[in-house]
Coordinates of C-alpha atoms in Angstrom, one line a residue:
M26 CA 13.1 26.1 12.6
N27 CA 12.4 24.4 15.8
I28 CA 13.8 21.4 17.3
A29 CA 10.2 19.5 16.4
Y30 CA 10.1 20.0 12.8
L31 CA 14.1 18.6 12.5
R32 CA 13.1 15.6 14.3
A33 CA 10.3 14.7 12.3
G34 CA 12.4 15.7 8.9
L35 CA 15.0 13.1 10.1
L36 CA 12.5 10.7 10.9
L37 CA 10.8 11.0 7.6
I38 CA 14.5 10.4 5.9
I39 CA 14.7 7.5 8.0
I40 CA 11.4 6.1 7.0
C41 CA 11.8 6.8 3.2
S42 CA 15.6 5.3 3.3
Y43 CA 14.1 1.9 4.6
L44 CA 11.2 1.7 1.9
L45 CA 13.6 2.8 -0.6
L46 CA 17.3 1.2 0.1
N47 CA 15.2 -1.4 2.1
Y48 CA 18.2 -4.5 3.3
G49 CA 20.8 -2.1 2.6
F50 CA 19.9 0.7 4.5
M51 CA 18.9 -2.2 7.2
I52 CA 22.3 -3.2 7.9
I53 CA 23.8 0.5 8.8
R54 CA 24.8 0.3 12.6
V55 CA 26.7 2.6 14.7
P56 CA 29.4 1.9 15.3
P57 CA 29.8 0.8 11.8
N58 CA 31.3 -3.1 12.3
S59 CA 29.9 -6.2 12.3
G60 CA 28.5 -8.2 14.9
A61 CA 27.8 -4.9 17.7
G62 CA 26.7 -1.6 16.9
V63 CA 23.0 0.0 17.1
P64 CA 20.8 0.1 14.0
I65 CA 19.4 3.3 12.7
G66 CA 16.2 2.8 13.5
E67 CA 16.5 1.3 17.1
L68 CA 18.8 4.5 17.7
L69 CA 15.6 6.8 16.6
I70 CA 13.8 5.0 19.1
L71 CA 16.4 5.4 22.0
L72 CA 16.1 9.4 20.7
F73 CA 12.1 9.6 21.3
L74 CA 12.8 7.3 24.8
A75 CA 14.9 9.9 25.6
T76 CA 12.3 13.2 25.0
F77 CA 9.5 11.1 26.1
L78 CA 8.3 13.8 29.2
W79 CA 8.2 16.0 26.1
D80 CA 5.8 13.8 24.4
M81 CA 4.0 12.5 27.4
K82 CA 1.2 15.0 26.5
W83 CA 0.1 12.8 23.7
L84 CA 0.2 9.7 25.8
P85 CA -3.6 9.9 27.1
Q86 CA -4.8 10.4 23.5
F87 CA -2.6 7.2 22.5
I88 CA -3.8 5.0 25.1
Y89 CA -7.4 6.2 24.5
A90 CA -6.8 5.5 20.5
A91 CA -4.4 2.3 20.5
P92 CA -5.4 -1.3 21.4
I93 CA -3.5 -0.9 24.6
I94 CA -4.2 -4.4 26.2
P95 CA -2.8 -6.7 23.5
L96 CA -0.2 -3.6 23.4
V97 CA 1.1 -4.2 26.9
I98 CA 0.9 -8.1 27.0
W99 CA 3.0 -8.0 23.5
W100 CA 5.7 -5.3 24.9
G101 CA 6.0 -7.4 28.1
L102 CA 6.1 -10.5 26.8
G103 CA 8.4 -9.6 23.8
L104 CA 10.8 -7.2 26.0
G105 CA 10.9 -9.6 28.8
G106 CA 11.5 -12.6 27.0
A107 CA 14.9 -10.8 25.0
Y108 CA 16.0 -9.7 28.6
I109 CA 16.1 -13.0 29.6
G110 CA 17.4 -14.6 26.4
L111 CA 20.3 -11.8 27.0
D112 CA 22.1 -13.9 29.9
K113 CA 22.4 -17.0 27.5
Y114 CA 22.4 -15.7 23.9
G115 CA 23.9 -11.9 24.2
M116 CA 22.9 -9.6 22.1
W117 CA 21.4 -12.0 19.5
A118 CA 18.6 -12.1 22.4
F119 CA 17.4 -8.4 21.0
R120 CA 18.3 -8.9 17.6
D121 CA 15.3 -11.8 17.5
A122 CA 13.4 -9.3 19.2
T123 CA 13.7 -6.7 16.8
H124 CA 9.8 -7.5 15.4
V125 CA 8.6 -6.5 19.1
I126 CA 11.3 -3.6 20.0
E127 CA 10.3 -1.9 16.5
S128 CA 6.6 -1.9 17.5
L129 CA 7.3 1.1 19.5
Y130 CA 7.3 2.8 16.1
L131 CA 3.5 3.3 16.7
W132 CA 3.9 5.6 19.2
I133 CA 6.9 7.4 17.3
G134 CA 4.2 7.7 14.3
F135 CA 1.2 8.8 16.9
V136 CA 3.6 11.4 18.3
L137 CA 4.3 12.7 14.9
A138 CA 1.6 12.7 13.3
S139 CA 0.0 14.9 16.5
G140 CA 2.0 17.9 15.3
V141 CA 0.8 20.8 13.1
G142 CA 1.4 20.0 9.2
F143 CA 3.2 16.7 10.0
I144 CA 0.7 14.4 7.8
D145 CA 0.5 16.8 4.8
R146 CA 4.1 16.7 5.0
L147 CA 4.5 12.8 5.1
F148 CA 2.1 11.9 2.3
I149 CA 4.6 14.5 0.0
W150 CA 7.6 12.5 1.0
L151 CA 5.8 8.7 0.6
R152 CA 4.5 9.9 -2.7
T153 CA 7.7 11.3 -4.2
T154 CA 9.4 7.9 -2.1
L155 CA 7.1 5.8 -4.0
N156 CA 7.6 7.7 -7.4
I157 CA 11.4 7.3 -6.9
G158 CA 11.2 3.8 -6.1
I159 CA 9.5 3.5 -9.9
I160 CA 12.8 4.8 -11.3
Y161 CA 14.8 2.6 -8.8
G162 CA 13.1 -0.6 -9.8
L163 CA 13.2 0.0 -13.4
T164 CA 17.0 -0.5 -13.0
Y165 CA 17.1 -4.0 -11.4
P166 CA 18.1 -5.4 -14.8
I167 CA 21.1 -4.3 -14.8
G168 CA 21.5 -3.9 -10.7
K169 CA 24.4 -6.4 -10.6
I170 CA 26.1 -3.7 -12.4
L171 CA 25.3 -0.9 -10.6
K172 CA 26.0 -2.8 -7.5
G173 CA 29.7 -2.7 -8.0
F174 CA 29.6 0.7 -7.9
S175 CA 27.8 1.0 -4.4
P176 CA 29.1 1.8 -1.0
K177 CA 29.4 -1.5 1.3
F178 CA 28.8 -2.2 4.8
P179 CA 29.5 -5.3 6.8
G180 CA 26.6 -7.2 7.5
A181 CA 25.9 -8.9 11.1
S182 CA 27.9 -12.1 10.1
G183 CA 30.8 -10.0 8.6
Q184 CA 29.7 -10.4 4.9
E185 CA 29.9 -7.2 2.5
V186 CA 26.7 -5.6 1.8
S187 CA 25.8 -3.2 -0.8
I188 CA 24.0 -0.5 0.6
L189 CA 22.4 0.3 -2.7
F190 CA 20.7 -2.0 -5.4
S191 CA 19.9 -4.5 -3.3
Y192 CA 15.9 -4.9 -4.7
T193 CA 14.8 -6.4 -1.7
N194 CA 11.3 -4.8 -1.5
T195 CA 11.4 -2.9 -4.4
A196 CA 8.5 -4.9 -6.5
L197 CA 6.3 -3.9 -3.1
L198 CA 6.9 -0.1 -3.3
M199 CA 6.4 0.0 -7.2
I200 CA 3.2 -2.1 -6.9
M201 CA 2.5 0.6 -4.2
A202 CA 3.1 3.5 -6.3
A203 CA 1.1 2.0 -8.9
L204 CA -2.1 1.7 -7.3
N205 CA -1.6 5.0 -5.8
W206 CA -1.1 6.4 -9.1
I207 CA -5.0 4.6 -10.2
N208 CA -6.4 6.0 -6.8
E209 CA -5.1 10.0 -7.6
N210 CA -5.9 9.6 -11.0
R211 CA -2.6 11.4 -11.7
R212 CA -1.0 12.1 -15.1
I213 CA 2.7 11.5 -16.1
F214 CA 3.8 13.3 -19.0
G215 CA 0.3 13.7 -20.0
I216 CA -0.4 10.1 -20.0
P217 CA -3.0 8.7 -17.9
A218 CA -1.3 7.5 -14.9
A219 CA -3.8 4.2 -14.8
F220 CA -2.1 3.6 -18.3
L221 CA 1.3 3.4 -17.2
A222 CA 0.4 1.8 -13.8
G223 CA -0.7 -1.3 -15.7
F224 CA 2.7 -1.4 -17.7
I225 CA 4.6 -1.3 -14.0
I226 CA 2.5 -4.2 -12.7
V227 CA 3.1 -6.5 -15.3
Y228 CA 6.9 -5.1 -15.5
V229 CA 7.0 -6.0 -11.5
V230 CA 5.1 -9.8 -11.8
A231 CA 7.8 -10.8 -14.7
I232 CA 10.9 -9.3 -13.6
F233 CA 11.1 -10.0 -10.2
Q234 CA 9.4 -13.6 -10.5
A235 CA 8.2 -14.3 -7.1
R236 CA 5.1 -16.4 -6.1
T237 CA 4.5 -13.7 -3.1
I238 CA 3.5 -10.8 -5.5
Y239 CA 1.1 -13.1 -7.0
L240 CA -0.3 -13.6 -3.6
Q241 CA -0.2 -9.7 -3.2
I242 CA -2.1 -8.7 -6.1
I243 CA -4.9 -11.2 -5.5
A244 CA -4.9 -10.2 -2.1
L245 CA -5.4 -6.3 -3.3
F246 CA -8.0 -7.3 -5.9
I247 CA -10.0 -8.6 -2.9
I248 CA -9.7 -5.6 -0.4
L249 CA -9.9 -3.3 -3.1
A250 CA -13.5 -5.2 -4.0
F251 CA -14.8 -3.9 -0.8
T252 CA -13.4 -0.2 -0.4
Q253 CA -12.5 1.1 -4.0
R254 CA -14.3 -0.7 -6.3
V255 CA -13.4 2.2 -8.8
V256 CA -9.8 1.5 -8.1
L257 CA -10.1 -2.2 -8.6
I258 CA -12.1 -1.6 -12.1
K259 CA -8.9 1.0 -13.1
M260 CA -6.5 -1.4 -12.0
T261 CA -8.0 -4.5 -13.8
G262 CA -7.9 -2.4 -17.1
A263 CA -4.6 -1.2 -16.3
M264 CA -3.3 -4.7 -15.7
L265 CA -5.1 -6.2 -19.1
I266 CA -3.2 -3.5 -21.3
G267 CA -0.2 -4.4 -19.5
I268 CA -0.6 -8.0 -20.3
I269 CA -1.5 -7.6 -23.8
A270 CA 1.7 -5.4 -24.5
L271 CA 3.5 -8.0 -22.9
I272 CA 2.5 -10.6 -25.0
L273 CA 2.9 -8.7 -28.4
L274 CA 6.5 -8.2 -27.2
L275 CA 7.2 -12.1 -26.8
A276 CA 5.3 -12.6 -29.9
T277 CA 8.3 -10.6 -31.7
G278 CA 10.6 -13.1 -30.6
I279 CA 12.4 -10.9 -28.3
E280 CA 13.3 -12.7 -25.2
F281 CA 14.4 -11.7 -21.7
T282 CA 14.9 -13.0 -17.9
G283 CA 13.6 -12.2 -14.7
R284 CA 15.0 -12.7 -11.0
L285 CA 14.9 -16.8 -11.2
G286 CA 16.7 -16.3 -14.5
E287 CA 14.2 -17.8 -16.6
K288 CA 12.6 -17.1 -19.6
V289 CA 9.8 -14.4 -19.0
S290 CA 6.5 -16.0 -21.2
I291 CA 3.0 -17.1 -20.3
D292 CA 3.8 -21.1 -19.7
F293 CA 6.7 -19.8 -16.8
F294 CA 3.8 -17.3 -15.1
I295 CA 1.3 -20.2 -14.9
Q296 CA 3.9 -23.0 -13.7
H297 CA 5.3 -20.9 -11.0
F298 CA 2.1 -19.9 -9.8
A299 CA 1.2 -23.5 -9.6
T300 CA 4.3 -24.1 -7.5
I301 CA 2.6 -22.2 -4.7
W302 CA 0.3 -25.2 -4.1
G303 CA 3.3 -28.1 -4.7
A304 CA 2.8 -28.5 -8.9
E305 CA 6.0 -29.9 -10.1
G306 CA 7.8 -27.8 -12.1
D307 CA 11.5 -27.5 -14.1
G308 CA 14.5 -25.7 -13.8
T309 CA 14.8 -23.1 -11.1
L310 CA 10.8 -23.9 -10.6
K311 CA 11.7 -27.7 -9.1
S312 CA 13.8 -25.7 -6.0
S313 CA 10.6 -23.1 -5.4
V314 CA 9.0 -26.8 -4.9
D315 CA 11.6 -27.9 -3.1
G316 CA 11.7 -25.0 -0.9
I317 CA 7.8 -25.6 0.4
G318 CA 8.8 -28.6 1.6
L319 CA 11.7 -27.0 3.6
R320 CA 9.6 -24.8 5.3
F321 CA 7.0 -27.1 6.1
G322 CA 9.5 -29.0 8.2
W323 CA 10.9 -25.9 9.7
W324 CA 7.0 -25.3 10.9
Q325 CA 6.8 -28.8 12.0
N326 CA 9.8 -28.6 14.3
I327 CA 9.1 -25.2 15.8
W328 CA 5.6 -27.3 16.5
Y329 CA 6.9 -30.4 18.3
K330 CA 9.5 -27.8 20.3
L331 CA 6.7 -25.9 21.5
N332 CA 4.7 -28.9 22.9
A333 CA 7.6 -30.1 24.7
N334 CA 5.7 -28.4 28.0
E335 CA 3.0 -26.1 29.1
L336 CA 5.2 -23.0 30.0
S337 CA 7.0 -23.3 26.0
L338 CA 3.1 -23.6 24.2
F339 CA 1.5 -20.9 26.0
F340 CA 4.9 -18.3 26.3
G341 CA 7.1 -19.6 23.8
L342 CA 10.9 -20.9 22.8
G343 CA 12.5 -17.2 23.6
Y344 CA 15.0 -15.2 22.2
G345 CA 18.3 -15.8 21.4
L346 CA 18.2 -19.2 19.3
P347 CA 17.7 -19.7 16.0
L348 CA 14.4 -21.2 15.2
V349 CA 15.4 -23.0 12.4
D350 CA 19.0 -25.0 11.7
F351 CA 19.8 -24.0 7.9
Q352 CA 22.3 -21.7 6.5
I353 CA 23.0 -20.2 2.8
T354 CA 25.7 -19.4 1.0
G355 CA 28.5 -17.9 3.1
N356 CA 27.4 -20.2 6.0
I357 CA 24.9 -17.2 6.8
A358 CA 22.8 -18.8 9.3
V359 CA 18.7 -18.6 8.6
R360 CA 17.4 -17.9 12.2
E361 CA 13.2 -17.8 11.2
P362 CA 11.2 -20.1 9.4
H363 CA 9.8 -17.7 6.4
N364 CA 6.9 -16.9 8.2
S365 CA 6.6 -14.3 10.5
L366 CA 3.3 -15.6 12.6
M367 CA 5.1 -19.1 13.0
S368 CA 8.2 -16.9 14.1
I369 CA 6.0 -15.2 16.6
F370 CA 4.3 -18.3 17.5
G371 CA 7.7 -19.8 18.3
R372 CA 9.1 -17.0 20.2
M373 CA 6.2 -16.2 22.3
G374 CA 3.7 -19.0 22.2
L375 CA 0.0 -19.1 22.2
V376 CA -0.2 -15.7 24.4
G377 CA 2.3 -13.6 22.1
I378 CA 0.5 -14.9 19.1
I379 CA -3.1 -13.8 20.3
A380 CA -1.9 -10.6 21.7
F381 CA -0.1 -9.8 18.0
L382 CA -4.0 -11.3 16.1
W383 CA -5.7 -9.0 18.7
M384 CA -3.6 -5.9 18.2
H385 CA -4.3 -6.1 14.3
I386 CA -8.0 -6.8 14.4
S387 CA -8.0 -3.3 16.5
L388 CA -5.8 -1.6 14.6
F389 CA -8.1 -2.8 11.2
W390 CA -11.2 -2.0 13.3
C391 CA -9.5 1.5 13.8
W392 CA -8.9 1.9 9.8
L393 CA -12.1 0.7 8.8
R394 CA -14.2 3.1 11.3
T395 CA -12.0 6.4 10.1
Y396 CA -12.3 5.5 6.4
K397 CA -15.9 5.2 6.8
S398 CA -16.0 8.6 8.6
Y399 CA -14.2 10.3 6.1
G400 CA -16.6 9.2 3.5
L401 CA -19.6 10.3 5.3
D402 CA -18.0 13.5 5.5
G403 CA -16.9 13.5 2.0
N404 CA -13.2 13.8 2.7
K405 CA -11.8 12.2 -0.3
Q406 CA -8.3 13.2 0.5
G407 CA -8.7 11.2 4.1
R408 CA -9.8 8.3 2.1
N409 CA -6.8 8.1 -0.4
R410 CA -4.3 8.6 2.1
L411 CA -5.8 5.5 4.3
L412 CA -6.3 3.0 1.1
L413 CA -2.7 4.2 0.4
L414 CA -1.2 2.9 3.9
L415 CA -3.7 0.3 3.7
I416 CA -2.4 -0.9 0.0
F417 CA 0.8 -1.2 1.8
F418 CA -0.3 -2.7 5.2
I419 CA -1.7 -5.9 3.1
L420 CA 1.2 -6.0 1.1
I421 CA 3.5 -6.4 4.1
I422 CA 0.8 -8.8 6.2
V423 CA 0.9 -11.6 2.7
L424 CA 4.6 -11.0 2.2
S425 CA 4.7 -12.0 6.2
L426 CA 2.9 -15.6 5.3
A427 CA 5.7 -16.6 2.9
Q428 CA 8.5 -14.7 4.4
D429 CA 10.1 -13.7 7.4
A430 CA 8.4 -9.7 6.7
F431 CA 7.8 -8.7 10.2
E432 CA 11.8 -9.3 11.4
K433 CA 13.2 -7.4 8.5
P434 CA 13.5 -3.5 9.8
Y435 CA 13.0 -2.4 6.4
N436 CA 9.3 -3.8 6.7
T437 CA 8.5 -3.3 10.4
I438 CA 9.4 -0.2 11.1
P439 CA 7.7 1.6 8.3
Y440 CA 4.7 -0.8 8.9
Y441 CA 4.3 0.4 12.6
F442 CA 5.1 3.9 12.1
F443 CA 2.1 4.1 9.5
W444 CA 0.0 2.8 11.6
G445 CA 0.6 5.1 14.3
V446 CA -0.7 8.1 12.2
V447 CA -3.7 5.8 11.2
L448 CA -4.3 5.6 14.8
R449 CA -3.6 9.4 14.9
M450 CA -6.5 10.2 12.2
Y451 CA -8.4 7.9 14.0
Y452 CA -8.4 9.7 17.3
K453 CA -8.7 13.3 15.4
Q454 CA -11.5 12.2 13.2
I455 CA -13.9 10.1 15.9
L456 CA -12.1 10.2 19.5
A457 CA -11.3 13.9 19.8
K458 CA -14.7 14.8 20.3
K459 CA -14.9 12.9 23.5
P460 CA -13.4 14.1 26.7
V461 CA -9.6 12.5 27.8
I462 CA -7.6 13.8 30.5
E463 CA -4.2 15.4 29.5
F464 CA -1.1 14.9 31.5
T465 CA 0.7 18.1 32.2
H466 CA 4.5 18.5 32.7

């Protein structure tokens, strides 16, 4: 067993741990104390930087496949801004720049996916993680009890954090798993997986009670309408079965509550969905509406600060300072405005947000070309794999419009790592036939 195989295995463990344990795994650092310490994800980046000369043979191919111009702008502006902020704000400058730093997983994903057999190995691990995520998510109703048995770790602000049973992104993982079941026509214990997937999706909506989930499901409907109509039809049928089952359950008089503490009912879902555009609600739904106004206030304040002068408008406010002045329970500062695009705009200005959008348009174009090429070749496995990754990308992007998704390593690290894998698939499927100069070492 060689070093490359062990390094790839370590990376798979880390990626799957971020997906499954999310916030609990994110706060693990070396050394394990509050404030200082290097997160696991950043240690892996240092490992790959230290072995760059060994991996450099893949650099020409990466430059050929990746949107290199916006990436250079993105990395240069982001890392430069973090370095400038270091003197005034200390390590908070680099913590605020983790989104830029962790986008280096594009390179890591590309390098590992270039290894023989790694892509097959990755998707075996990923499917296993998704299936575990289903079981993990089903424990949510007793999560508070289970959390008492979890190991604890000090957070960045000194608060005690449970490594297990945080469930921060478990709903996303369960939706992704359910759609993977549908896409691959799997059977679970002899039962068609599409049938079970409908129950899983309805369970996620009912128990996790987040408006972002509604938007994510709508976005998936739209994307599947253009990419895999068969999967869309199966998803629609499965969800209808799940909804009917939920209605029959509620008709028996059985009552249960979800994340917001509200009783699950059709009326609740309608009211909750309506709060997306500011409709009034009762109880906890009223605070949901109030949260919308709070976020708009944050975004407006950032816009005013950016327009203070041309330098800040074009290059942002920098790293290290909180973009919002707000604290939650325990005097923990909320540093980001619950919208990753606004965070990028606030910290990197027009140049940064344009580089980010340019980079993503290019990445999605690479995905589309590869997906179409697999279709022409009759490569169903390749299309299924690309579709599974696309589902993850869409779920994260929609989440980023209502939360600081890209500022959370448990989202960002797998996100860019998977994009690196897509770039490698794009290179191998489309660009490999064209000549490329290779470095030697």
